[in-house]
Amino acid sequence: MEIKKVTLKDLKRIVNLEQKIFKKNAFSKDLIKNLIENNALFLKLEIGNVKKKLIGFIIVIMDKKDRANMINFLIKPEFQNKGFGSYILQKTIDKIKDLKGIKKIVLNVQISNSAAIKLYEKFKFKKNPAILENYYPSGESAFLMELKLEIN
Ligand SMILES: CC(C)(COP(=O)(O)OP(=O)(O)OC[C@H]1O[C@@H](n2cnc3c(N)ncnc32)[C@H](O)[C@@H]1OP(=O)(O)O)[C@@H](O)C(=O)NCCC(=O)NCCS
């Protein structure tokens, strides 16, 4: 199992997965390309020794001076609920902690996505009780969740 930076070579696979999982709410190809080119913390999880298989990814942007925003995260359906999401999330949090001056990580999650909310709570993210109505293109609402980091 390996975590690496996403490159433009991964673009097609990432876009396909994104559309398959998030449908109406999927990021566009242009946005994903832009995030790769502009050095977001864009990480992929690969398995396999000889033939590497991309099974998930996570995208984080620094949207304020002291804040990281986890704007996209998925694991391929057939690999979900096997610990892979926790693995890449832990490594990503560790990398963010290494960036000087970042005090918190935020993310938005669909209010109906109890599996993801459970995962974030396992990692000590706290749910803001205010519901962000109509947050997604699909019309669904979101929670904002936040993890305060130890000052570094
Ligand atoms: C959310 C997601 C990234 C989690 O990745 P994963 O590899 O399935 O996560 P893990 O196997 O590490 O599970 C971590 C925790 O999530 C929760 N969880 C995962 N799948 C679950 C399910 N089907 N039902 C209930 N809880 C679930 C559990 O609390 C689990 O912890 P536990 O095993 O200690 O009980 C993955 O399910 C996914 O890609 N979902 C679709 C896209 C998505 O919703 N992305 C997040 C957008 S905010």
mmCIF file of C-alpha atoms and ligand atoms in Angstrom:
data_model
loop_
_atom_site.group_PDB
_atom_site.id
_atom_site.type_symbol
_atom_site.label_atom_id
_atom_site.label_comp_id
_atom_site.label_asym_id
_atom_site.label_seq_id
_atom_site.Cartn_x
_atom_site.Cartn_y
_atom_site.Cartn_z
ATOM 1 C CA MET A 1 0.000 0.000 0.000
ATOM 2 C CA GLU A 2 1.442 3.319 -1.030
ATOM 3 C CA ILE A 3 0.444 6.967 -0.864
ATOM 4 C CA LYS A 4 1.738 9.253 -3.603
ATOM 5 C CA LYS A 5 1.062 12.647 -5.115
ATOM 6 C CA VAL A 6 -1.464 12.591 -7.934
ATOM 7 C CA THR A 7 -0.069 13.626 -11.338
ATOM 8 C CA LEU A 8 -1.689 14.481 -14.660
ATOM 9 C CA LYS A 9 -1.194 10.822 -15.671
ATOM 10 C CA ASP A 10 -3.878 9.933 -13.123
ATOM 11 C CA LEU A 11 -6.365 12.532 -14.375
ATOM 12 C CA LYS A 12 -8.585 10.214 -16.432
ATOM 13 C CA ARG A 13 -8.868 7.566 -13.730
ATOM 14 C CA ILE A 14 -9.604 10.168 -11.058
ATOM 15 C CA VAL A 15 -12.269 11.888 -13.173
ATOM 16 C CA ASN A 16 -13.963 8.546 -13.935
ATOM 17 C CA LEU A 17 -14.060 7.575 -10.280
ATOM 18 C CA GLU A 18 -15.244 11.012 -9.233
ATOM 19 C CA GLN A 19 -18.185 10.865 -11.664
ATOM 20 C CA LYS A 20 -19.074 7.306 -10.736
ATOM 21 C CA ILE A 21 -19.215 8.059 -7.010
ATOM 22 C CA PHE A 22 -20.358 11.667 -6.715
ATOM 23 C CA LYS A 23 -22.528 11.875 -9.862
ATOM 24 C CA LYS A 24 -24.217 15.310 -9.937
ATOM 25 C CA ASN A 25 -21.863 16.571 -7.246
ATOM 26 C CA ALA A 26 -18.674 15.423 -9.000
ATOM 27 C CA PHE A 27 -15.867 17.900 -9.521
ATOM 28 C CA SER A 28 -15.347 18.717 -13.204
ATOM 29 C CA LYS A 29 -12.336 17.477 -15.164
ATOM 30 C CA ASP A 30 -11.079 21.069 -15.454
ATOM 31 C CA LEU A 31 -11.252 21.619 -11.713
ATOM 32 C CA ILE A 32 -9.434 18.357 -10.982
ATOM 33 C CA LYS A 33 -6.747 19.198 -13.548
ATOM 34 C CA ASN A 34 -6.369 22.613 -11.992
ATOM 35 C CA LEU A 35 -5.992 21.135 -8.511
ATOM 36 C CA ILE A 36 -3.262 18.771 -9.743
ATOM 37 C CA GLU A 37 -1.398 21.565 -11.527
ATOM 38 C CA ASN A 38 -1.704 24.035 -8.706
ATOM 39 C CA ASN A 39 -0.159 21.850 -6.097
ATOM 40 C CA ALA A 40 -3.069 21.139 -3.823
ATOM 41 C CA LEU A 41 -2.258 18.355 -1.354
ATOM 42 C CA PHE A 42 -3.679 15.781 -3.754
ATOM 43 C CA LEU A 43 -2.833 12.238 -2.717
ATOM 44 C CA LYS A 44 -3.662 8.822 -4.117
ATOM 45 C CA LEU A 45 -3.686 5.430 -2.473
ATOM 46 C CA GLU A 46 -2.335 2.572 -4.576
ATOM 47 C CA ILE A 47 -2.189 -1.137 -3.896
ATOM 48 C CA GLY A 48 -0.367 -3.966 -5.667
ATOM 49 C CA ASN A 49 3.326 -4.598 -6.142
ATOM 50 C CA VAL A 50 3.776 -5.098 -9.853
ATOM 51 C CA LYS A 51 0.629 -3.656 -11.344
ATOM 52 C CA LYS A 52 -0.327 -0.643 -9.234
ATOM 53 C CA LYS A 53 -4.015 -0.018 -8.762
ATOM 54 C CA LEU A 54 -5.388 3.361 -7.737
ATOM 55 C CA ILE A 55 -8.119 2.691 -5.165
ATOM 56 C CA GLY A 56 -8.751 6.115 -3.682
ATOM 57 C CA PHE A 57 -7.704 9.715 -3.316
ATOM 58 C CA ILE A 58 -7.996 12.769 -1.154
ATOM 59 C CA ILE A 59 -7.745 16.480 -2.035
ATOM 60 C CA VAL A 60 -6.837 19.195 0.455
ATOM 61 C CA ILE A 61 -6.447 22.906 -0.219
ATOM 62 C CA MET A 62 -5.154 25.573 2.131
ATOM 63 C CA ASP A 63 -8.061 27.968 1.821
ATOM 64 C CA LYS A 64 -7.035 30.296 4.651
ATOM 65 C CA LYS A 65 -3.673 31.166 6.161
ATOM 66 C CA ASP A 66 -4.120 28.730 9.038
ATOM 67 C CA ARG A 67 -6.726 26.347 7.628
ATOM 68 C CA ALA A 68 -6.731 23.224 5.485
ATOM 69 C CA ASN A 69 -9.947 22.232 3.719
ATOM 70 C CA MET A 70 -10.441 18.606 2.705
ATOM 71 C CA ILE A 71 -12.532 19.156 -0.384
ATOM 72 C CA ASN A 72 -12.708 15.669 -1.849
ATOM 73 C CA PHE A 73 -12.163 12.122 -0.622
ATOM 74 C CA LEU A 74 -13.161 8.731 -1.911
ATOM 75 C CA ILE A 75 -12.289 5.059 -1.855
ATOM 76 C CA LYS A 76 -13.396 2.792 -4.728
ATOM 77 C CA PRO A 77 -16.652 1.038 -3.747
ATOM 78 C CA GLU A 78 -15.248 -2.505 -3.787
ATOM 79 C CA PHE A 79 -12.481 -1.433 -1.361
ATOM 80 C CA GLN A 80 -14.655 0.525 1.063
ATOM 81 C CA ASN A 81 -15.080 -0.397 4.716
ATOM 82 C CA LYS A 82 -11.759 -2.267 4.793
ATOM 83 C CA GLY A 83 -9.677 0.384 6.524
ATOM 84 C CA PHE A 84 -8.225 2.060 3.417
ATOM 85 C CA GLY A 85 -10.067 5.339 4.020
ATOM 86 C CA SER A 86 -8.762 5.517 7.582
ATOM 87 C CA TYR A 87 -5.251 4.810 6.330
ATOM 88 C CA ILE A 88 -5.085 7.611 3.758
ATOM 89 C CA LEU A 89 -6.914 10.015 6.082
ATOM 90 C CA GLN A 90 -4.383 9.418 8.885
ATOM 91 C CA LYS A 91 -1.443 9.957 6.520
ATOM 92 C CA THR A 92 -3.056 13.118 5.159
ATOM 93 C CA ILE A 93 -3.646 14.548 8.639
ATOM 94 C CA ASP A 94 0.014 13.785 9.463
ATOM 95 C CA LYS A 95 1.154 15.656 6.344
ATOM 96 C CA ILE A 96 -1.043 18.655 7.178
ATOM 97 C CA LYS A 97 0.381 18.705 10.711
ATOM 98 C CA ASP A 98 3.854 19.018 9.166
ATOM 99 C CA LEU A 99 2.806 22.208 7.362
ATOM 100 C CA LYS A 100 3.735 25.023 9.689
ATOM 101 C CA GLY A 101 0.935 27.297 10.813
ATOM 102 C CA ILE A 102 -2.086 25.173 9.935
ATOM 103 C CA LYS A 103 -4.326 25.170 13.006
ATOM 104 C CA LYS A 104 -7.380 23.324 11.773
ATOM 105 C CA ILE A 105 -8.765 21.023 9.106
ATOM 106 C CA VAL A 106 -12.320 21.509 7.886
ATOM 107 C CA LEU A 107 -14.535 19.544 5.515
ATOM 108 C CA ASN A 108 -18.116 19.415 4.347
ATOM 109 C CA VAL A 109 -20.108 16.211 4.298
ATOM 110 C CA GLN A 110 -23.628 15.360 3.133
ATOM 111 C CA ILE A 111 -25.903 15.158 6.149
ATOM 112 C CA SER A 112 -27.078 11.718 4.944
ATOM 113 C CA ASN A 113 -23.530 10.311 4.676
ATOM 114 C CA SER A 114 -23.418 8.574 8.032
ATOM 115 C CA ALA A 115 -20.501 6.280 7.089
ATOM 116 C CA ALA A 116 -18.256 9.271 6.330
ATOM 117 C CA ILE A 117 -19.451 11.209 9.392
ATOM 118 C CA LYS A 118 -18.654 8.176 11.564
ATOM 119 C CA LEU A 119 -15.186 7.972 10.044
ATOM 120 C CA TYR A 120 -14.479 11.675 10.660
ATOM 121 C CA GLU A 121 -15.750 11.423 14.235
ATOM 122 C CA LYS A 122 -13.386 8.483 14.760
ATOM 123 C CA PHE A 123 -10.623 10.936 13.834
ATOM 124 C CA LYS A 124 -11.946 13.503 16.361
ATOM 125 C CA PHE A 125 -13.537 15.862 13.827
ATOM 126 C CA LYS A 126 -16.409 17.762 15.466
ATOM 127 C CA LYS A 127 -19.653 18.392 13.632
ATOM 128 C CA ASN A 128 -20.911 21.960 13.541
ATOM 129 C CA PRO A 129 -24.638 21.657 14.355
ATOM 130 C CA ALA A 130 -25.620 24.283 11.762
ATOM 131 C CA ILE A 131 -26.879 22.642 8.591
ATOM 132 C CA LEU A 132 -25.695 24.208 5.329
ATOM 133 C CA GLU A 133 -28.885 23.948 3.309
ATOM 134 C CA ASN A 134 -28.703 23.202 -0.396
ATOM 135 C CA TYR A 135 -24.923 23.007 -0.273
ATOM 136 C CA TYR A 136 -24.378 20.540 -3.130
ATOM 137 C CA PRO A 137 -25.370 20.852 -6.811
ATOM 138 C CA SER A 138 -27.769 17.930 -6.142
ATOM 139 C CA GLY A 139 -29.588 20.138 -3.629
ATOM 140 C CA GLU A 140 -28.450 18.097 -0.647
ATOM 141 C CA SER A 141 -27.403 19.782 2.584
ATOM 142 C CA ALA A 142 -24.067 19.564 4.356
ATOM 143 C CA PHE A 143 -22.478 19.643 7.758
ATOM 144 C CA LEU A 144 -19.218 21.459 8.329
ATOM 145 C CA MET A 145 -16.809 19.366 10.382
ATOM 146 C CA GLU A 146 -13.628 20.604 11.986
ATOM 147 C CA LEU A 147 -10.508 19.133 13.535
ATOM 148 C CA LYS A 148 -8.393 21.468 15.651
ATOM 149 C CA LEU A 149 -4.699 20.648 15.431
ATOM 150 C CA GLU A 150 -2.174 20.964 18.212
ATOM 151 C CA ILE A 151 -0.233 24.188 17.642
ATOM 152 C CA ASN A 152 3.000 23.398 15.777
HETATM 153 C C1 LIG B 1 -16.135 7.722 3.235
HETATM 154 C C2 LIG B 1 -15.077 6.789 2.676
HETATM 155 C C3 LIG B 1 -13.967 7.589 2.034
HETATM 156 C C4 LIG B 1 -14.485 5.962 3.842
HETATM 157 O O1 LIG B 1 -13.482 5.096 3.355
HETATM 158 P P1 LIG B 1 -13.439 3.576 3.819
HETATM 159 O O2 LIG B 1 -12.230 2.959 3.245
HETATM 160 O O3 LIG B 1 -14.727 2.928 3.505
HETATM 161 O O4 LIG B 1 -13.279 3.780 5.388
HETATM 162 P P2 LIG B 1 -12.730 2.722 6.472
HETATM 163 O O5 LIG B 1 -12.879 1.327 5.959
HETATM 164 O O6 LIG B 1 -11.408 3.169 6.904
HETATM 165 O O7 LIG B 1 -13.793 2.922 7.630
HETATM 166 C C5 LIG B 1 -13.607 3.915 8.568
HETATM 167 C C6 LIG B 1 -14.842 4.093 9.402
HETATM 168 O O8 LIG B 1 -15.893 4.587 8.590
HETATM 169 C C7 LIG B 1 -17.111 4.044 9.039
HETATM 170 N N1 LIG B 1 -17.677 3.317 7.910
HETATM 171 C C8 LIG B 1 -17.078 3.028 6.726
HETATM 172 N N2 LIG B 1 -17.961 2.404 5.911
HETATM 173 C C9 LIG B 1 -19.102 2.300 6.586
HETATM 174 C C10 LIG B 1 -20.376 1.787 6.275
HETATM 175 N N3 LIG B 1 -20.640 1.220 5.096
HETATM 176 N N4 LIG B 1 -21.344 1.888 7.213
HETATM 177 C C11 LIG B 1 -21.105 2.459 8.403
HETATM 178 N N5 LIG B 1 -19.894 2.965 8.762
HETATM 179 C C12 LIG B 1 -18.924 2.884 7.870
HETATM 180 C C13 LIG B 1 -16.821 3.192 10.235
HETATM 181 O O9 LIG B 1 -16.941 4.015 11.373
HETATM 182 C C14 LIG B 1 -15.384 2.849 10.026
HETATM 183 O O10 LIG B 1 -14.699 2.679 11.219
HETATM 184 P P3 LIG B 1 -14.587 1.220 11.917
HETATM 185 O O11 LIG B 1 -14.163 0.289 10.834
HETATM 186 O O12 LIG B 1 -13.578 1.437 12.978
HETATM 187 O O13 LIG B 1 -15.977 0.956 12.400
HETATM 188 C C15 LIG B 1 -15.685 5.788 1.645
HETATM 189 O O14 LIG B 1 -16.734 5.090 2.237
HETATM 190 C C16 LIG B 1 -16.179 6.452 0.371
HETATM 191 O O15 LIG B 1 -15.425 6.664 -0.568
HETATM 192 N N6 LIG B 1 -17.466 6.777 0.300
HETATM 193 C C17 LIG B 1 -18.046 7.413 -0.898
HETATM 194 C C18 LIG B 1 -17.523 8.811 -1.097
HETATM 195 C C19 LIG B 1 -17.685 9.657 0.133
HETATM 196 O O16 LIG B 1 -18.719 9.638 0.771
HETATM 197 N N7 LIG B 1 -16.650 10.436 0.439
HETATM 198 C C20 LIG B 1 -16.652 11.347 1.566
HETATM 199 C C21 LIG B 1 -17.240 12.643 1.167
HETATM 200 S S1 LIG B 1 -17.256 13.824 2.502
#
